[in-house]
Amino acid sequence: MSRFRRTTARARQLWIGMRLNPVAERALARRDEPVEDDIEIPSGIPPELDQSGDGERPERDFVPTGLAVGAAWSWRLLIIGAAIAVVLYLLSYVTTVVIPVAISFLLAAMLQPPAAWLIRKGWNKSLASILMLVAGLAAVGAILTFVVQQFIAGIPDFYDSIVTGLRDTQAWLESGPYGLNGAQVAEIVANIQDNITNWYDENQQAIVQTGVDVATSTASGLGNFAAGLFLVLFTTYFFIRDGRRIWTFLTGMLPRTASEPLRYAGGAGWSTLVQYMRTIVVVAAVDAIFIGLGLYLLKVPLWLPLTTLIFLGAFIPIIGATISGIVAVVVALVGAPNGLVTALIVLGIVLAVQQLESNLLQPFLMSRAVKLHPLAIVLAVTAGGFVWGIIGALVAVPLLAIVNGTVRALNRYREARREAQSRGLEGEDATAEAVRVSAAASAAERARRAAGSKGTGKDSTDTGEQAAQEA
């Protein structure tokens, strides 16, 4: 028998064996059976791993359930991670729009609650939004103007302090343990000046080219800054005025079964962001007051601009205030009388305030407001700074707070919907009931947090339901 005939005979035997395989026969027979829609798959197990079948997936006998579940989770997480990476990659090409919108979102979270209070008092929505936007801009402009004036006025004293410090250093080198005389010190200074001059002569052309590039980028940057500032003001106004309407429009493009829970979850995420912004303002104020008071008492030059820098840096949690505090230490070392001692005292004040923030403010304020662990905050700031620099570090924690609040709200909705279905509600009725109960629970939790108590009685529940209906 030729090789071709032997191969043909083996293929025929293999085909006959497959046709006579009982597992294959049952699979073929199931194709003609009607699909039952009321089969419930146990929660937490992917459909492809459901063990309700009668052995139609023989590999289940050889793959452990834990490994199969882990594999199912793995490929889903890989797809989600790839989608997030693609979104970030696309957003990196439109940073001129993304960054102003992100900043305006944070500003709206601070300005929208006062505007909503004015609207509840009978003010026109547009007038209240414009008033809060103008008031915020006026406050920021006044603070920056005052700080810049103080900075300009303090530069001469700071320069005199640097000159005095250099003279004291020269005197210490001459009379200190090194015993250098004036000629040796002058020679050292002359060598330093010669090195600087030689380096400048060798790199003069590169310096000129760098200056031209900086000037060109500065002109371009001013144009981008003006466009970004206009976009920030424009979007902040509409976020304050029509934020709810915008979110309702976006979620209205989805099916009702998805739009209602997502609309509720988005509102919960927004509430979390508002609480975060309130808390971060308090934390930044505490850091700036204590460290600024220490700088003032120690007579550190430029203490007011440094205090403002510490306040602004504290909007990047944990890391921002520490970095701005290091700047204050360097200024105290260079410009303050008894620079080394003063710098050590300033360093001690910065570390003490950071301990106060980490052990008191973060657990009792930040964790209660947004329910984020300090480790998650540090990792979010680091990742955001690595991806988008300072802006990424600024918006990383608010974004994480929104995601955390949204996911928690969706979990509450899922539990409420399961309970509604157990009472016999189905479809849109179950969705509406789940949203109502979830919103009432969220509002009751906010009321208890605002009251500073853990009451679970009827009064707090009624307050929560009333707030949910008003929302």
Tab-separated table of C-alpha atoms in Angstrom:
chain	number	residue	atom	x	y	z
A	1	MET	CA	0.000	0.000	0.000
A	2	SER	CA	1.364	3.373	-0.974
A	3	ARG	CA	2.027	6.144	1.502
A	4	PHE	CA	-0.871	8.203	0.080
A	5	ARG	CA	-3.354	5.374	0.624
A	6	ARG	CA	-2.120	4.767	4.160
A	7	THR	CA	-2.551	8.483	4.965
A	8	THR	CA	-6.039	8.465	3.434
A	9	ALA	CA	-7.055	5.398	5.444
A	10	ARG	CA	-5.834	6.945	8.714
A	11	ALA	CA	-7.700	10.165	8.004
A	12	ARG	CA	-10.898	8.147	7.295
A	13	GLN	CA	-10.517	6.211	10.577
A	14	LEU	CA	-9.939	9.454	12.493
A	15	TRP	CA	-13.050	10.990	10.978
A	16	ILE	CA	-15.161	7.914	11.825
A	17	GLY	CA	-13.835	8.014	15.384
A	18	MET	CA	-14.764	11.664	15.753
A	19	ARG	CA	-18.273	11.053	14.414
A	20	LEU	CA	-18.799	8.166	16.827
A	21	ASN	CA	-17.430	10.162	19.806
A	22	PRO	CA	-20.282	10.464	22.360
A	23	VAL	CA	-19.125	13.903	23.463
A	24	ALA	CA	-19.264	15.162	19.884
A	25	GLU	CA	-22.691	13.549	19.364
A	26	ARG	CA	-24.065	15.331	22.432
A	27	ALA	CA	-22.604	18.624	21.241
A	28	LEU	CA	-24.221	18.194	17.814
A	29	ALA	CA	-27.522	17.251	19.407
A	30	ARG	CA	-27.462	20.394	21.586
A	31	ARG	CA	-27.312	22.616	18.517
A	32	ASP	CA	-30.942	21.843	17.664
A	33	GLU	CA	-32.188	22.346	21.249
A	34	PRO	CA	-33.811	25.729	22.105
A	35	VAL	CA	-31.684	28.013	24.255
A	36	GLU	CA	-33.089	28.589	27.738
A	37	ASP	CA	-32.840	32.241	28.744
A	38	ASP	CA	-33.651	31.698	32.413
A	39	ILE	CA	-30.510	29.745	33.249
A	40	GLU	CA	-28.686	31.584	36.035
A	41	ILE	CA	-24.920	31.425	36.062
A	42	PRO	CA	-23.373	31.484	39.536
A	43	SER	CA	-22.005	34.934	40.337
A	44	GLY	CA	-18.246	35.321	40.270
A	45	ILE	CA	-17.683	32.481	37.718
A	46	PRO	CA	-17.265	33.389	34.036
A	47	PRO	CA	-19.764	31.720	31.676
A	48	GLU	CA	-17.041	29.713	29.966
A	49	LEU	CA	-16.105	28.205	33.360
A	50	ASP	CA	-19.626	27.290	34.462
A	51	GLN	CA	-19.699	23.688	35.662
A	52	SER	CA	-23.405	23.203	34.960
A	53	GLY	CA	-22.686	21.349	31.700
A	54	ASP	CA	-22.442	17.581	31.522
A	55	GLY	CA	-18.850	17.304	30.440
A	56	GLU	CA	-19.060	19.079	27.096
A	57	ARG	CA	-15.732	20.786	27.964
A	58	PRO	CA	-13.336	17.884	28.726
A	59	GLU	CA	-10.428	20.257	29.556
A	60	ARG	CA	-12.202	21.133	32.810
A	61	ASP	CA	-11.109	17.790	34.125
A	62	PHE	CA	-7.465	18.718	33.637
A	63	VAL	CA	-7.370	22.494	34.442
A	64	PRO	CA	-7.847	23.510	38.107
A	65	THR	CA	-10.725	25.898	38.715
A	66	GLY	CA	-8.445	28.496	40.297
A	67	LEU	CA	-6.149	28.507	37.282
A	68	ALA	CA	-9.098	28.772	34.889
A	69	VAL	CA	-10.611	31.674	36.831
A	70	GLY	CA	-7.211	33.380	36.991
A	71	ALA	CA	-6.755	32.990	33.249
A	72	ALA	CA	-10.229	34.422	32.600
A	73	TRP	CA	-9.458	37.440	34.789
A	74	SER	CA	-6.012	37.862	33.197
A	75	TRP	CA	-7.095	38.290	29.594
A	76	ARG	CA	-9.878	40.647	30.619
A	77	LEU	CA	-7.435	42.782	32.622
A	78	LEU	CA	-5.015	42.766	29.694
A	79	ILE	CA	-7.733	44.086	27.380
A	80	ILE	CA	-8.727	46.780	29.889
A	81	GLY	CA	-5.081	47.788	30.351
A	82	ALA	CA	-4.553	47.958	26.596
A	83	ALA	CA	-7.654	50.127	26.212
A	84	ILE	CA	-6.430	52.509	28.929
A	85	ALA	CA	-2.988	52.699	27.300
A	86	VAL	CA	-4.548	53.525	23.921
A	87	VAL	CA	-6.695	56.251	25.486
A	88	LEU	CA	-3.693	57.819	27.246
A	89	TYR	CA	-1.677	57.640	24.030
A	90	LEU	CA	-4.407	59.436	22.098
A	91	LEU	CA	-4.865	62.041	24.837
A	92	SER	CA	-1.147	62.834	24.727
A	93	TYR	CA	-1.713	64.371	21.263
A	94	VAL	CA	-4.430	66.754	22.500
A	95	THR	CA	-2.880	67.980	25.753
A	96	THR	CA	-3.689	71.564	24.752
A	97	VAL	CA	-7.344	70.663	25.269
A	98	VAL	CA	-7.109	67.928	27.902
A	99	ILE	CA	-5.063	69.898	30.452
A	100	PRO	CA	-7.326	73.012	30.493
A	101	VAL	CA	-10.428	70.818	30.728
A	102	ALA	CA	-8.904	68.877	33.651
A	103	ILE	CA	-8.005	72.114	35.469
A	104	SER	CA	-11.456	73.589	34.854
A	105	PHE	CA	-12.991	70.377	36.195
A	106	LEU	CA	-11.098	70.826	39.471
A	107	LEU	CA	-11.992	74.523	39.644
A	108	ALA	CA	-15.657	73.708	39.031
A	109	ALA	CA	-15.559	71.226	41.905
A	110	MET	CA	-14.500	74.064	44.219
A	111	LEU	CA	-16.816	76.754	42.835
A	112	GLN	CA	-19.966	74.760	42.028
A	113	PRO	CA	-21.175	74.185	45.648
A	114	PRO	CA	-21.286	77.953	46.455
A	115	ALA	CA	-22.974	78.593	43.106
A	116	ALA	CA	-25.544	75.885	43.869
A	117	TRP	CA	-26.182	77.540	47.253
A	118	LEU	CA	-26.856	80.876	45.529
A	119	ILE	CA	-29.186	79.174	43.056
A	120	ARG	CA	-31.143	77.595	45.928
A	121	LYS	CA	-31.472	81.098	47.416
A	122	GLY	CA	-33.200	82.276	44.243
A	123	TRP	CA	-30.329	83.581	42.122
A	124	ASN	CA	-30.310	83.147	38.377
A	125	LYS	CA	-28.184	80.171	37.324
A	126	SER	CA	-26.061	82.115	34.839
A	127	LEU	CA	-25.582	85.053	37.199
A	128	ALA	CA	-24.566	82.809	40.100
A	129	SER	CA	-22.071	80.928	37.908
A	130	ILE	CA	-20.494	84.127	36.571
A	131	LEU	CA	-20.324	85.633	40.058
A	132	MET	CA	-18.490	82.628	41.516
A	133	LEU	CA	-16.113	82.472	38.547
A	134	VAL	CA	-15.290	86.190	38.793
A	135	ALA	CA	-14.929	85.956	42.582
A	136	GLY	CA	-12.524	83.028	42.253
A	137	LEU	CA	-10.467	84.819	39.610
A	138	ALA	CA	-10.385	88.017	41.677
A	139	ALA	CA	-9.207	86.136	44.773
A	140	VAL	CA	-6.465	84.308	42.877
A	141	GLY	CA	-5.377	87.482	41.083
A	142	ALA	CA	-5.224	89.486	44.309
A	143	ILE	CA	-3.190	86.814	46.078
A	144	LEU	CA	-0.733	86.425	43.195
A	145	THR	CA	-0.328	90.197	42.851
A	146	PHE	CA	0.409	90.606	46.546
A	147	VAL	CA	2.844	87.683	46.555
A	148	VAL	CA	4.702	88.974	43.484
A	149	GLN	CA	5.013	92.414	45.048
A	150	GLN	CA	6.393	90.905	48.241
A	151	PHE	CA	8.795	88.785	46.228
A	152	ILE	CA	10.124	91.789	44.284
A	153	ALA	CA	10.422	93.838	47.452
A	154	GLY	CA	12.313	91.051	49.220
A	155	ILE	CA	14.902	90.411	46.498
A	156	PRO	CA	17.323	93.205	47.638
A	157	ASP	CA	17.348	91.902	51.225
A	158	PHE	CA	17.796	88.371	49.952
A	159	TYR	CA	20.742	89.485	47.802
A	160	ASP	CA	22.325	91.286	50.765
A	161	SER	CA	21.878	88.126	52.852
A	162	ILE	CA	23.644	86.050	50.190
A	163	VAL	CA	26.567	88.504	50.038
A	164	THR	CA	26.818	88.525	53.812
A	165	GLY	CA	26.757	84.743	53.853
A	166	LEU	CA	29.556	84.534	51.316
A	167	ARG	CA	31.652	86.966	53.344
A	168	ASP	CA	31.017	84.942	56.491
A	169	THR	CA	32.041	81.802	54.621
A	170	GLN	CA	35.264	83.454	53.473
A	171	ALA	CA	36.010	84.605	57.009
A	172	TRP	CA	35.347	81.101	58.326
A	173	LEU	CA	37.697	79.588	55.745
A	174	GLU	CA	40.424	82.010	56.814
A	175	SER	CA	39.970	81.692	60.580
A	176	GLY	CA	38.438	78.225	60.799
A	177	PRO	CA	40.049	74.791	61.106
A	178	TYR	CA	41.412	74.924	57.540
A	179	GLY	CA	43.503	78.019	58.285
A	180	LEU	CA	43.436	79.462	54.782
A	181	ASN	CA	44.860	82.943	54.327
A	182	GLY	CA	43.400	85.677	52.170
A	183	ALA	CA	45.687	84.899	49.227
A	184	GLN	CA	44.641	81.257	49.144
A	185	VAL	CA	40.961	82.144	49.285
A	186	ALA	CA	41.446	84.728	46.521
A	187	GLU	CA	43.243	82.108	44.442
A	188	ILE	CA	40.373	79.645	44.901
A	189	VAL	CA	37.847	82.298	43.880
A	190	ALA	CA	39.992	83.257	40.866
A	191	ASN	CA	40.196	79.621	39.772
A	192	ILE	CA	36.428	79.304	39.982
A	193	GLN	CA	35.988	82.470	37.923
A	194	ASP	CA	38.496	81.231	35.313
A	195	ASN	CA	36.687	77.917	35.006
A	196	ILE	CA	33.366	79.681	34.519
A	197	THR	CA	34.884	82.018	31.898
A	198	ASN	CA	36.490	79.146	30.002
A	199	TRP	CA	33.274	77.148	30.018
A	200	TYR	CA	31.355	80.170	28.705
A	201	ASP	CA	33.884	80.762	25.902
A	202	GLU	CA	33.752	77.135	24.828
A	203	ASN	CA	29.948	76.927	24.879
A	204	GLN	CA	29.035	80.463	23.797
A	205	GLN	CA	27.492	79.386	20.500
A	206	ALA	CA	25.452	76.659	22.142
A	207	ILE	CA	24.261	79.128	24.772
A	208	VAL	CA	23.147	81.602	22.112
A	209	GLN	CA	21.293	78.869	20.210
A	210	THR	CA	19.670	77.701	23.426
A	211	GLY	CA	18.565	81.277	24.146
A	212	VAL	CA	16.979	81.555	20.704
A	213	ASP	CA	15.186	78.234	21.198
A	214	VAL	CA	13.956	79.320	24.626
A	215	ALA	CA	12.694	82.623	23.223
A	216	THR	CA	10.867	80.836	20.409
A	217	SER	CA	9.338	78.280	22.775
A	218	THR	CA	8.399	81.084	25.175
A	219	ALA	CA	6.509	82.939	22.450
A	220	SER	CA	4.754	79.746	21.450
A	221	GLY	CA	4.124	78.932	25.086
A	222	LEU	CA	2.529	82.328	25.700
A	223	GLY	CA	0.151	81.713	22.826
A	224	ASN	CA	-0.740	78.277	24.157
A	225	PHE	CA	-1.108	79.732	27.650
A	226	ALA	CA	-3.546	82.385	26.437
A	227	ALA	CA	-5.597	79.801	24.551
A	228	GLY	CA	-5.526	77.443	27.529
A	229	LEU	CA	-6.567	80.212	29.936
A	230	PHE	CA	-9.538	81.125	27.749
A	231	LEU	CA	-10.525	77.471	27.500
A	232	VAL	CA	-10.252	77.064	31.284
A	233	LEU	CA	-12.537	80.044	31.928
A	234	PHE	CA	-15.016	78.987	29.252
A	235	THR	CA	-15.313	75.357	30.335
A	236	THR	CA	-15.322	76.217	34.059
A	237	TYR	CA	-18.314	78.502	33.560
A	238	PHE	CA	-20.302	75.846	31.739
A	239	PHE	CA	-19.280	73.112	34.171
A	240	ILE	CA	-20.619	75.267	37.007
A	241	ARG	CA	-23.776	76.275	35.161
A	242	ASP	CA	-24.731	73.169	33.166
A	243	GLY	CA	-22.660	70.354	34.643
A	244	ARG	CA	-25.672	68.185	35.443
A	245	ARG	CA	-27.252	68.851	32.056
A	246	ILE	CA	-24.022	67.932	30.257
A	247	TRP	CA	-23.741	64.653	32.177
A	248	THR	CA	-27.409	63.857	31.542
A	249	PHE	CA	-26.903	64.458	27.831
A	250	LEU	CA	-23.845	62.199	27.690
A	251	THR	CA	-25.511	59.354	29.595
A	252	GLY	CA	-28.725	59.794	27.608
A	253	MET	CA	-27.007	58.352	24.542
A	254	LEU	CA	-26.846	54.974	26.317
A	255	PRO	CA	-29.691	52.478	26.800
A	256	ARG	CA	-31.902	53.241	29.780
A	257	THR	CA	-30.712	50.164	31.674
A	258	ALA	CA	-27.178	51.541	31.469
A	259	SER	CA	-27.819	55.302	31.527
A	260	GLU	CA	-29.663	55.396	34.859
A	261	PRO	CA	-27.029	53.593	36.953
A	262	LEU	CA	-24.181	55.393	35.176
A	263	ARG	CA	-25.881	58.742	35.759
A	264	TYR	CA	-26.186	57.950	39.450
A	265	ALA	CA	-22.605	56.644	39.683
A	266	GLY	CA	-21.258	59.741	37.923
A	267	GLY	CA	-23.059	61.945	40.423
A	268	ALA	CA	-21.492	59.974	43.248
A	269	GLY	CA	-18.055	60.382	41.675
A	270	TRP	CA	-18.622	64.126	41.384
A	271	SER	CA	-19.622	64.315	45.060
A	272	THR	CA	-16.412	62.503	45.956
A	273	LEU	CA	-14.396	65.018	43.927
A	274	VAL	CA	-16.115	67.947	45.683
A	275	GLN	CA	-15.293	66.450	49.092
A	276	TYR	CA	-11.719	65.853	47.992
A	277	MET	CA	-11.253	69.467	46.883
A	278	ARG	CA	-12.649	70.766	50.170
A	279	THR	CA	-10.341	68.497	52.125
A	280	ILE	CA	-7.228	69.311	50.102
A	281	VAL	CA	-7.835	73.049	50.617
A	282	VAL	CA	-7.953	72.492	54.384
A	283	VAL	CA	-4.781	70.370	54.315
A	284	ALA	CA	-2.959	72.930	52.162
A	285	ALA	CA	-4.014	75.761	54.484
A	286	VAL	CA	-2.732	73.889	57.554
A	287	ASP	CA	0.631	73.182	55.885
A	288	ALA	CA	1.018	76.781	54.742
A	289	ILE	CA	0.009	78.316	58.095
A	290	PHE	CA	2.335	76.258	60.281
A	291	ILE	CA	5.359	76.296	57.973
A	292	GLY	CA	4.817	79.956	57.052
A	293	LEU	CA	4.580	80.903	60.729
A	294	GLY	CA	7.899	79.168	61.377
A	295	LEU	CA	9.534	80.979	58.444
A	296	TYR	CA	8.220	84.330	59.717
A	297	LEU	CA	9.453	83.772	63.265
A	298	LEU	CA	12.876	82.690	61.999
A	299	LYS	CA	13.026	85.783	59.743
A	300	VAL	CA	13.683	83.753	56.616
A	301	PRO	CA	13.859	85.959	53.499
A	302	LEU	CA	10.881	85.751	51.122
A	303	TRP	CA	8.830	83.973	53.761
A	304	LEU	CA	5.478	85.048	52.256
A	305	PRO	CA	6.202	83.832	48.688
A	306	LEU	CA	7.529	80.597	50.199
A	307	THR	CA	4.320	80.208	52.209
A	308	THR	CA	2.270	80.659	49.033
A	309	LEU	CA	4.450	78.105	47.257
A	310	ILE	CA	3.863	75.625	50.085
A	311	PHE	CA	0.094	76.210	49.879
A	312	LEU	CA	0.026	75.604	46.132
A	313	GLY	CA	2.380	72.616	46.399
A	314	ALA	CA	0.119	70.962	48.978
A	315	PHE	CA	-2.497	70.424	46.240
A	316	ILE	CA	-0.228	67.543	45.205
A	317	PRO	CA	-0.855	65.361	48.283
A	318	ILE	CA	2.013	64.248	50.529
A	319	ILE	CA	4.747	64.977	47.983
A	320	GLY	CA	4.020	68.585	46.989
A	321	ALA	CA	4.342	70.169	50.422
A	322	THR	CA	7.560	68.247	51.073
A	323	ILE	CA	9.215	69.488	47.866
A	324	SER	CA	8.161	73.089	48.468
A	325	GLY	CA	9.388	72.752	52.061
A	326	ILE	CA	12.815	71.712	50.754
A	327	VAL	CA	12.882	74.938	48.719
A	328	ALA	CA	12.245	76.849	51.948
A	329	VAL	CA	15.127	74.989	53.616
A	330	VAL	CA	17.500	75.948	50.782
A	331	VAL	CA	16.448	79.612	50.980
A	332	ALA	CA	16.968	79.592	54.752
A	333	LEU	CA	20.404	78.027	54.307
A	334	VAL	CA	21.524	80.629	51.773
A	335	GLY	CA	19.827	83.812	52.909
A	336	ALA	CA	19.002	83.630	56.615
A	337	PRO	CA	21.308	84.697	59.467
A	338	ASN	CA	23.076	81.658	60.924
A	339	GLY	CA	22.021	79.842	57.783
A	340	LEU	CA	22.903	76.285	58.797
A	341	VAL	CA	21.102	76.437	62.144
A	342	THR	CA	18.099	78.209	60.631
A	343	ALA	CA	17.918	75.688	57.791
A	344	LEU	CA	17.962	72.776	60.252
A	345	ILE	CA	15.153	74.367	62.260
A	346	VAL	CA	13.103	74.929	59.076
A	347	LEU	CA	13.719	71.304	58.089
A	348	GLY	CA	12.456	70.176	61.493
A	349	ILE	CA	9.319	72.310	61.088
A	350	VAL	CA	8.646	70.883	57.617
A	351	LEU	CA	9.061	67.299	58.867
A	352	ALA	CA	6.837	67.969	61.896
A	353	VAL	CA	4.075	69.409	59.716
A	354	GLN	CA	4.355	66.443	57.372
A	355	GLN	CA	3.976	64.087	60.326
A	356	LEU	CA	0.906	66.057	61.398
A	357	GLU	CA	-0.529	65.709	57.896
A	358	SER	CA	0.285	62.005	57.580
A	359	ASN	CA	-0.891	60.917	61.049
A	360	LEU	CA	-3.818	63.262	61.667
A	361	LEU	CA	-5.109	65.084	58.601
A	362	GLN	CA	-4.811	62.256	56.086
A	363	PRO	CA	-6.528	59.537	58.192
A	364	PHE	CA	-9.293	61.731	59.625
A	365	LEU	CA	-9.975	64.064	56.713
A	366	MET	CA	-8.715	62.659	53.430
A	367	SER	CA	-9.508	59.004	54.139
A	368	ARG	CA	-12.972	59.873	55.401
A	369	ALA	CA	-13.713	62.110	52.414
A	370	VAL	CA	-12.463	59.929	49.551
A	371	LYS	CA	-11.588	56.610	51.286
A	372	LEU	CA	-8.112	56.368	49.752
A	373	HIS	CA	-5.129	54.792	51.460
A	374	PRO	CA	-1.968	56.959	51.638
A	375	LEU	CA	-0.081	54.325	49.649
A	376	ALA	CA	-2.629	54.613	46.833
A	377	ILE	CA	-2.217	58.394	46.915
A	378	VAL	CA	1.586	58.199	46.659
A	379	LEU	CA	1.438	55.677	43.809
A	380	ALA	CA	-1.154	57.773	41.949
A	381	VAL	CA	0.928	60.954	42.279
A	382	THR	CA	4.065	59.130	41.117
A	383	ALA	CA	2.351	57.554	38.107
A	384	GLY	CA	0.629	60.811	37.143
A	385	GLY	CA	3.881	62.754	37.373
A	386	PHE	CA	5.661	60.144	35.272
A	387	VAL	CA	3.022	60.277	32.517
A	388	TRP	CA	2.097	63.990	32.404
A	389	GLY	CA	4.533	65.818	34.673
A	390	ILE	CA	3.230	68.363	37.188
A	391	ILE	CA	-0.265	68.397	35.691
A	392	GLY	CA	-0.413	64.614	35.916
A	393	ALA	CA	0.641	64.681	39.578
A	394	LEU	CA	-2.017	67.330	40.226
A	395	VAL	CA	-4.945	65.482	38.635
A	396	ALA	CA	-3.924	61.896	39.498
A	397	VAL	CA	-5.436	61.775	42.984
A	398	PRO	CA	-8.694	63.568	41.997
A	399	LEU	CA	-9.068	61.121	39.111
A	400	LEU	CA	-8.461	58.206	41.466
A	401	ALA	CA	-11.030	59.659	43.880
A	402	ILE	CA	-13.625	59.899	41.085
A	403	VAL	CA	-12.990	56.301	40.007
A	404	ASN	CA	-13.185	55.113	43.619
A	405	GLY	CA	-16.471	56.922	44.250
A	406	THR	CA	-17.965	55.725	40.962
A	407	VAL	CA	-17.049	52.079	41.564
A	408	ARG	CA	-18.454	52.190	45.094
A	409	ALA	CA	-21.677	53.683	43.763
A	410	LEU	CA	-21.981	50.978	41.105
A	411	ASN	CA	-21.506	48.319	43.784
A	412	ARG	CA	-24.284	49.893	45.845
A	413	TYR	CA	-26.487	49.969	42.765
A	414	ARG	CA	-25.833	46.312	41.990
A	415	GLU	CA	-26.761	45.270	45.516
A	416	ALA	CA	-29.911	47.431	45.443
A	417	ARG	CA	-30.939	46.009	42.060
A	418	ARG	CA	-30.445	42.455	43.285
A	419	GLU	CA	-32.657	43.245	46.272
A	420	ALA	CA	-35.292	44.852	44.008
A	421	GLN	CA	-35.336	41.783	41.767
A	422	SER	CA	-35.802	39.582	44.823
A	423	ARG	CA	-38.981	41.558	45.545
A	424	GLY	CA	-40.345	40.784	42.076
A	425	LEU	CA	-39.373	43.950	40.190
A	426	GLU	CA	-37.948	43.541	36.699
A	427	GLY	CA	-36.592	45.687	33.857
A	428	GLU	CA	-36.880	49.454	34.162
A	429	ASP	CA	-38.808	49.212	37.438
A	430	ALA	CA	-35.915	47.371	39.058
A	431	THR	CA	-33.441	49.891	37.608
A	432	ALA	CA	-35.390	52.894	38.892
A	433	GLU	CA	-35.844	51.345	42.340
A	434	ALA	CA	-32.151	50.440	42.555
A	435	VAL	CA	-31.109	53.989	41.620
A	436	ARG	CA	-33.523	55.478	44.158
A	437	VAL	CA	-32.362	53.244	47.004
A	438	SER	CA	-28.693	53.713	46.121
A	439	ALA	CA	-29.059	57.498	45.976
A	440	ALA	CA	-30.859	57.477	49.315
A	441	ALA	CA	-28.055	55.413	50.867
A	442	SER	CA	-25.400	57.749	49.435
A	443	ALA	CA	-27.224	60.848	50.651
A	444	ALA	CA	-27.699	59.334	54.102
A	445	GLU	CA	-23.987	58.526	54.263
A	446	ARG	CA	-23.096	62.108	53.311
A	447	ALA	CA	-25.503	63.434	55.944
A	448	ARG	CA	-23.954	61.225	58.631
A	449	ARG	CA	-20.454	62.278	57.555
A	450	ALA	CA	-21.435	65.954	57.652
A	451	ALA	CA	-22.977	65.537	61.092
A	452	GLY	CA	-19.879	63.706	62.315
A	453	SER	CA	-21.876	60.790	63.675
A	454	LYS	CA	-22.689	57.223	62.768
A	455	GLY	CA	-26.422	57.433	63.172
A	456	THR	CA	-28.408	54.829	61.295
A	457	GLY	CA	-31.849	55.745	62.483
A	458	LYS	CA	-34.937	56.801	60.610
A	459	ASP	CA	-34.065	60.506	60.686
A	460	SER	CA	-30.808	60.053	58.794
A	461	THR	CA	-32.533	57.787	56.272
A	462	ASP	CA	-35.313	60.303	55.706
A	463	THR	CA	-32.727	63.046	55.282
A	464	GLY	CA	-30.888	60.912	52.725
A	465	GLU	CA	-34.051	60.165	50.742
A	466	GLN	CA	-35.005	63.850	50.755
A	467	ALA	CA	-31.542	64.846	49.524
A	468	ALA	CA	-31.685	62.164	46.823
A	469	GLN	CA	-35.082	63.429	45.630
A	470	GLU	CA	-33.786	67.005	45.546
A	471	ALA	CA	-30.767	65.867	43.541
